[in-house]
Tab-separated table of C-alpha atoms and ligand atoms in Angstrom:
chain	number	residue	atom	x	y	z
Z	1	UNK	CA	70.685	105.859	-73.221
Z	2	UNK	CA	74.076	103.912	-73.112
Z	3	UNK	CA	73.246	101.513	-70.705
Z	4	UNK	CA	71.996	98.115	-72.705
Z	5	UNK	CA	68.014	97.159	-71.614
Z	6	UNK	CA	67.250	93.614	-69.969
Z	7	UNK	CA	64.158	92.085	-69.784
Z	8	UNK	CA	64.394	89.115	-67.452
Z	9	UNK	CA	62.016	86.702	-66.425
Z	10	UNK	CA	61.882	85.548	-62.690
Z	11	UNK	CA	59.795	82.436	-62.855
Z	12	UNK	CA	59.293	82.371	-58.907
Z	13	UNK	CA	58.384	78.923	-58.187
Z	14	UNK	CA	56.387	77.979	-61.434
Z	15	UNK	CA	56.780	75.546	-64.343
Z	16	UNK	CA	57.541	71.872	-64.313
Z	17	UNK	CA	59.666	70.423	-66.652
Z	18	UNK	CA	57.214	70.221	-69.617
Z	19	UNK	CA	55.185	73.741	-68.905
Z	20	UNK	CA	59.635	75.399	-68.497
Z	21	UNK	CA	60.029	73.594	-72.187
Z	22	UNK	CA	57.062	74.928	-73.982
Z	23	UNK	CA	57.040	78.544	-72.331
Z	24	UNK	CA	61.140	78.531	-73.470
Z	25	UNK	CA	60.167	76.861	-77.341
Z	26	UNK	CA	57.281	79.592	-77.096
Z	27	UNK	CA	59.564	82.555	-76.606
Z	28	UNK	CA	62.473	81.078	-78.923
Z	29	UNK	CA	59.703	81.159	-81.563
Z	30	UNK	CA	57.930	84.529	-81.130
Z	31	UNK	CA	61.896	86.689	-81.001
Z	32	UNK	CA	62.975	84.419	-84.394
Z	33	UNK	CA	61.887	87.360	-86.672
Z	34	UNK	CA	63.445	90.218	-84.464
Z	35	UNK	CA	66.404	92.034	-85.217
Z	36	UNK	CA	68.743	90.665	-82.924
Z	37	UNK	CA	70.598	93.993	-82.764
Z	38	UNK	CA	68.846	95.672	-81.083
Z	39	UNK	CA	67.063	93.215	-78.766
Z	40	UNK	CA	67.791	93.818	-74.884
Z	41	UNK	CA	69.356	91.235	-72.846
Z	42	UNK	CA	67.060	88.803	-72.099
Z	43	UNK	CA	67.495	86.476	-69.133
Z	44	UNK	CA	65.273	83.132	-67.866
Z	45	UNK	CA	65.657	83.176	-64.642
Z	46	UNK	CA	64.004	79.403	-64.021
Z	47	UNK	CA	63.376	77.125	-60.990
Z	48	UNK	CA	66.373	74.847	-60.221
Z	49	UNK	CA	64.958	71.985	-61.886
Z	50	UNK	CA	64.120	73.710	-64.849
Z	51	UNK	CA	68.136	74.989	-64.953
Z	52	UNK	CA	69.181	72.061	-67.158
Z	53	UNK	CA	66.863	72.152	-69.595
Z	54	UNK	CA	66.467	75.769	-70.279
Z	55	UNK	CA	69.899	75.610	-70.490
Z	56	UNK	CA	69.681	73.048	-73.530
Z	57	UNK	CA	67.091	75.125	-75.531
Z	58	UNK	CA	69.023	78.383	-75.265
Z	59	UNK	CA	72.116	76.944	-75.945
Z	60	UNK	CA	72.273	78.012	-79.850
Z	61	UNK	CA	70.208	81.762	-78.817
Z	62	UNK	CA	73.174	83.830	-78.081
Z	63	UNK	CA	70.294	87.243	-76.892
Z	64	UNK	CA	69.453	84.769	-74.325
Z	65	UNK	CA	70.941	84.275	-70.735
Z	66	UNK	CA	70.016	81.941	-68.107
Z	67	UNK	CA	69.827	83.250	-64.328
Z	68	UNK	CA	68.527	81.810	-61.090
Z	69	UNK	CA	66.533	82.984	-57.878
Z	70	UNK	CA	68.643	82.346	-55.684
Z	71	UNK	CA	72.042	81.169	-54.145
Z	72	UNK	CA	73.842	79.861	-51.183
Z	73	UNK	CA	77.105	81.867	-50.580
Z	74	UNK	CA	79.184	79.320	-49.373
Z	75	UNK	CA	81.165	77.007	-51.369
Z	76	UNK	CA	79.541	73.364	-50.410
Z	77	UNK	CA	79.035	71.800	-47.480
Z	78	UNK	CA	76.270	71.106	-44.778
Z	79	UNK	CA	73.090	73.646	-46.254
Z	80	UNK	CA	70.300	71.361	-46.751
Z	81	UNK	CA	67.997	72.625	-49.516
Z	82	UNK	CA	70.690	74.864	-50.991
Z	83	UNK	CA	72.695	75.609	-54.244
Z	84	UNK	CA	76.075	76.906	-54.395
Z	85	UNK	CA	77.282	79.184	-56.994
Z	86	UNK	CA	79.781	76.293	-58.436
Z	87	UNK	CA	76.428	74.006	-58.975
Z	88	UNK	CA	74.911	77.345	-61.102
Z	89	UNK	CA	78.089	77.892	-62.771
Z	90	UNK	CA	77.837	74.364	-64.097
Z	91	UNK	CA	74.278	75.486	-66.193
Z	92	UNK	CA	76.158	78.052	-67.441
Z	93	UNK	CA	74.158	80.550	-65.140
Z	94	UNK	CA	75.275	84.094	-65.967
Z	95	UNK	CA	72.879	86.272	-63.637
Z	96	UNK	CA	71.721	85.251	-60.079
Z	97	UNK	CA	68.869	87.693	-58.361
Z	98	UNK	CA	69.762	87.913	-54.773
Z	99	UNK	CA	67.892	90.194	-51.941
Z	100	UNK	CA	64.203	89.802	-53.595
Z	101	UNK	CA	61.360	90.699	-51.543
Z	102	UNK	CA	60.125	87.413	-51.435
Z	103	UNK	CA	63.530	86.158	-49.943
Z	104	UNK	CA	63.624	89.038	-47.399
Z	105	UNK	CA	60.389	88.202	-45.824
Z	106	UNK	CA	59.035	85.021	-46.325
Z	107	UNK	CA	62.811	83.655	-45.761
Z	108	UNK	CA	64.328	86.253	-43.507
Z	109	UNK	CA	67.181	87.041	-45.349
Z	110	UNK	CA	69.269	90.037	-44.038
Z	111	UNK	CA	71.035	92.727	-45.698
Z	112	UNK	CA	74.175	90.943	-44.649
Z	113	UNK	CA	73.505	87.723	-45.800
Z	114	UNK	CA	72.468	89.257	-49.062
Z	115	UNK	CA	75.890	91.494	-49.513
Z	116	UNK	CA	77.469	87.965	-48.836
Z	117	UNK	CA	75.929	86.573	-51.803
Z	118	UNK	CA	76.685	89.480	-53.603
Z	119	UNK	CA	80.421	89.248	-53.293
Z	120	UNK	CA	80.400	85.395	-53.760
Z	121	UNK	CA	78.997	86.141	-56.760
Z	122	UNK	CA	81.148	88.674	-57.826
Z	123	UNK	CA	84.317	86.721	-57.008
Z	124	UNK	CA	82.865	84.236	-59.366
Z	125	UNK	CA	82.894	86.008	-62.077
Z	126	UNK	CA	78.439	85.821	-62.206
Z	127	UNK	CA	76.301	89.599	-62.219
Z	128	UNK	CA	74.424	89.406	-59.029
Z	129	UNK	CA	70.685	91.551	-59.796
Z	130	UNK	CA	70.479	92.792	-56.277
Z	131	UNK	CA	66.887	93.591	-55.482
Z	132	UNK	CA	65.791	96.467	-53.570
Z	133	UNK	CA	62.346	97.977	-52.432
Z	134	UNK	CA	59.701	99.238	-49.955
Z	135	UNK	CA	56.601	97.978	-48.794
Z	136	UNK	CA	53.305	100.002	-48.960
Z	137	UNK	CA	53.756	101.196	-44.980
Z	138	UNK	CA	56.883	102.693	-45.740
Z	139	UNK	CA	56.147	104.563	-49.208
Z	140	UNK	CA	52.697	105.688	-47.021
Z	141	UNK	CA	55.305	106.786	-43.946
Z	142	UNK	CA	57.185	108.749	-46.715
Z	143	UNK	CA	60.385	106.755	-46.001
Z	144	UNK	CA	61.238	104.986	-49.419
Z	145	UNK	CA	64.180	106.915	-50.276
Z	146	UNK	CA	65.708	106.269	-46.885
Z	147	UNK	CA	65.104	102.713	-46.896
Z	148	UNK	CA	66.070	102.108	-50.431
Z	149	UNK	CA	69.375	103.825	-48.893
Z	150	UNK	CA	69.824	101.899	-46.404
Z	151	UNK	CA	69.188	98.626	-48.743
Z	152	UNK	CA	71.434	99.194	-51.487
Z	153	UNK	CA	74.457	100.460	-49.022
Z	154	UNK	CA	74.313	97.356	-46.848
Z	155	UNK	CA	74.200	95.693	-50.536
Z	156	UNK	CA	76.909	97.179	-51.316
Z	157	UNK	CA	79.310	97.165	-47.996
Z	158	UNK	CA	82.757	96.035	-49.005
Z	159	UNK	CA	82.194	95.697	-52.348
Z	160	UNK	CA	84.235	97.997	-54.753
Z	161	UNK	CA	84.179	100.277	-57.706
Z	162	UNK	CA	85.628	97.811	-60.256
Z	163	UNK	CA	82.845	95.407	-58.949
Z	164	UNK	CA	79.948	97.405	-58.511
Z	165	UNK	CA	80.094	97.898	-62.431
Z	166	UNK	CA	79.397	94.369	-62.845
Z	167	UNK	CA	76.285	94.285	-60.755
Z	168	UNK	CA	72.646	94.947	-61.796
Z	169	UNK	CA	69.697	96.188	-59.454
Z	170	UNK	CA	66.170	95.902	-59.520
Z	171	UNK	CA	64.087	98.529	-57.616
Z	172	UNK	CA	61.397	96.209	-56.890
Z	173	UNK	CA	58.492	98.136	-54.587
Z	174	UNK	CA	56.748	95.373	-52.792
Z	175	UNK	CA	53.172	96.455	-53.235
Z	176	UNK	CA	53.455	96.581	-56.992
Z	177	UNK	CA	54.725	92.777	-56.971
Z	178	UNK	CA	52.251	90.456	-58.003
Z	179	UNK	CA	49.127	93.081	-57.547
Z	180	UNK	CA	48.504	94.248	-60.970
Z	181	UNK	CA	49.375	97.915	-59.294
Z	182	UNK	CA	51.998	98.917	-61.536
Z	183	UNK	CA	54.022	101.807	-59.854
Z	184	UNK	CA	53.469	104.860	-61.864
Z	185	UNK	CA	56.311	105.614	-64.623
Z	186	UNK	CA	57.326	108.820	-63.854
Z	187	UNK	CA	57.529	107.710	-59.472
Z	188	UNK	CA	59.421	104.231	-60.260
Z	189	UNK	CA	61.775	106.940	-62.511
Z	190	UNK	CA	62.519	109.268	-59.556
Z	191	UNK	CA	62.881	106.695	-57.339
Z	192	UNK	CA	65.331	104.954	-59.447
Z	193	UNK	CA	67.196	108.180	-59.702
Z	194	UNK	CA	67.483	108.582	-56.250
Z	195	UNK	CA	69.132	104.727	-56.594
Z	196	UNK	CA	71.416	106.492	-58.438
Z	197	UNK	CA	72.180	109.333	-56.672
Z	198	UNK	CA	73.262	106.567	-53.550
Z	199	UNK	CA	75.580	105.034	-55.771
Z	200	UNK	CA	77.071	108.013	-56.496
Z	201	UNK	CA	77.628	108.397	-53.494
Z	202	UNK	CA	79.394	105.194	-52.455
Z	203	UNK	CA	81.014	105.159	-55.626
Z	204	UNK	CA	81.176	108.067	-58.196
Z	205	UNK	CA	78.805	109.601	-60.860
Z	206	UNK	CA	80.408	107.444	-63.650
Z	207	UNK	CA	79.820	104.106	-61.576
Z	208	UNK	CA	76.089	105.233	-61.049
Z	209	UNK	CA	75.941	106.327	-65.110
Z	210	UNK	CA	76.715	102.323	-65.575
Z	211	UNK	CA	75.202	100.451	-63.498
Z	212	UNK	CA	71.616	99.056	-64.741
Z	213	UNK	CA	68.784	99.862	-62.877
Z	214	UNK	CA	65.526	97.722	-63.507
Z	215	UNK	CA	61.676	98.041	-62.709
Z	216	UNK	CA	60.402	94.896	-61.661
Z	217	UNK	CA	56.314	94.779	-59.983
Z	218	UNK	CA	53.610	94.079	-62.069
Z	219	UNK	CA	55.041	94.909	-65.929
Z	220	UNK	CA	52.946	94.389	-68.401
Z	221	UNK	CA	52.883	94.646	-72.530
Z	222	UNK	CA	50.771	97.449	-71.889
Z	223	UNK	CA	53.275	99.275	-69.172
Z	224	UNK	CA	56.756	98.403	-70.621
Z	225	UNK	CA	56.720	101.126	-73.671
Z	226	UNK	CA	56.271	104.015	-70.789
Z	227	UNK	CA	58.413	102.186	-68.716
Z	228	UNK	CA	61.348	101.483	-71.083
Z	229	UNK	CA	60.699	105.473	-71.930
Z	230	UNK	CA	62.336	106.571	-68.632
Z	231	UNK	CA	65.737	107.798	-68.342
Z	232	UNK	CA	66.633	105.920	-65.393
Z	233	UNK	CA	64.634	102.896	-66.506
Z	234	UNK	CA	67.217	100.557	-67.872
Z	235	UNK	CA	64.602	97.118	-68.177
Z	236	UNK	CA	62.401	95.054	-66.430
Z	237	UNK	CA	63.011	92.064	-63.923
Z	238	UNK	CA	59.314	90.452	-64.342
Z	239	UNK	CA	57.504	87.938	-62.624
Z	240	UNK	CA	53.606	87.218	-63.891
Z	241	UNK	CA	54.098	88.087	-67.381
Z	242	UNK	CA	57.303	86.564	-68.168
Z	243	UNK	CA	55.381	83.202	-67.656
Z	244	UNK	CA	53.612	83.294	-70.902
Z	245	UNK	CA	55.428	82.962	-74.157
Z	246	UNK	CA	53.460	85.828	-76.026
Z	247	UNK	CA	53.534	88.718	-73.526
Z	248	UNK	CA	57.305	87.505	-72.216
Z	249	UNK	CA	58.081	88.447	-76.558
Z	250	UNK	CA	55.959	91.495	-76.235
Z	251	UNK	CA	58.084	92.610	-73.550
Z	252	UNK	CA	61.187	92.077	-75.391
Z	253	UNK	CA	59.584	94.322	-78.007
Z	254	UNK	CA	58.926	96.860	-76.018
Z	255	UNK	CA	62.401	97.519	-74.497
Z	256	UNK	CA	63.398	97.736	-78.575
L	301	13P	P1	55.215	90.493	-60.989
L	301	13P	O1	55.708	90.914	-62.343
L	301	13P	O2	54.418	89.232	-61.009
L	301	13P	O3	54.570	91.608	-60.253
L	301	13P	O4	56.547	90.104	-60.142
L	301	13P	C1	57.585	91.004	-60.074
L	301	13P	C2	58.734	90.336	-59.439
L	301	13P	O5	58.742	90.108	-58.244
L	301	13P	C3	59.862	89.959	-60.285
L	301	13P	O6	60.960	89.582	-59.535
């Protein structure tokens, strides 16, 4: 496989201060004796008011990237409660997951708003990781592949070739997220194929060769080897087990 692995961590809205600072001086510690060769990318994606600080204790741990959950599109202005991409670029934020399923429904966030984050993100030089996936009713209804379509075109709308190679997704299927019900290997590979096969078509077969494709719903230590074994499988995005310094490194060993 060309196409580098990343494990990232999406913290979701965990870890204070202290609790962000130990997990980070955890994970620092347990990757110190790996060959840093062949380590994926790795990326923290923190709460905003862990930004700063993360920041600081990566600062001298090149393998490491910081990201955040989330983003306001427009430049500044009147957005209570948001951040703007300028305020990210200022932690030296290299990654920004946009479109997660946890935006999408408990925020309402629309396809459009999240292909407007995409390009703002783009045009600022960041790698959006655009999330995409289906809930339970619609794998049950046999609709998955349709609606992962429909996500990752509307993701894409207006955004082109030279672009989309600088963009990550993350097929994300809802009812894996958070449930301990990993998505089988081999399904969470064809589905991520079929990804593929709609970038190909809005782009071209190279495009869709580059682009990284992650797993994200209930990895584990014990899941990631499989995982990381699939063709199409090009990382994790994870959310329980990235919050605990030992399995976050076990992770990282696994996509090795
Ligand atoms: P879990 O790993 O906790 O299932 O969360 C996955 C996720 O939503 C990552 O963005």
């Amino acid at each position: 496989m060309s196409r580098k692995p990343i494990i990232a961590g999406n913290w979701k809205m965990n870890n204070t201060k202290s609790e962000a600072k130990a997990l980070v001086e955890g994970i620092l510690e347990g990757i110190k004796p790996l060959d840093k060769s062949k380590m994926p990318d790795v990326i923290l994606a923190p709460t905003y008011t862990a930004l700063w600080q993360v920041q600081d204790l990566i600062k001298d741990e090149p393998s490491i990237a910081l990201g955040a959950q989330n983003v306001n599109p427009n430049k500044k202005g009147a957005y209570t409660g948001e951040i703007s991409i300028d305020m990210l670029n200022d932690f030296s934020v290299k990654y920004i997951i946009i479109g997660h399923s946890e935006r999408r429904q408990l925020f309402h966030e629309s396809d459009e708003f999240i292909n407007e984050k995409a390009r703002a993100i783009i045009a600022s030089n960041l790698i959006p990781i655009i999330c995409c996936g289906e809930t339970l009713e619609q794998r049950e209804a046999g609709i998955t592949d349709v609606h992962l379509a429909s996500q990752i075109t509307k993701a894409y709308n207006g955004i082109s070739k030279d672009d989309a190679l600088k963009t990550v997704v993350a097929y994300e299927p809802i009812w894996a997220i958070g449930t301990g019900k990993t998505c089988d290997a081999q399904e969470a590979n064809r589905t991520i194929g079929e990804i593929r096969k709609v970038l190909t078509k809005l782009y071209d077969e190279d495009a869709a060769s580059k682009i990284r494709i992650l797993y994200g719903g209930s990895v584990k230590p014990s899941t990631i080897v499989e995982q990381m074994a699939q063709e199409e499988i090009d990382g994790g995005l994870i959310g329980g087990a990235s919050l605990e310094a030992q399995s976050f490194v076990e992770l990282i060993k696994g996509a090795m």
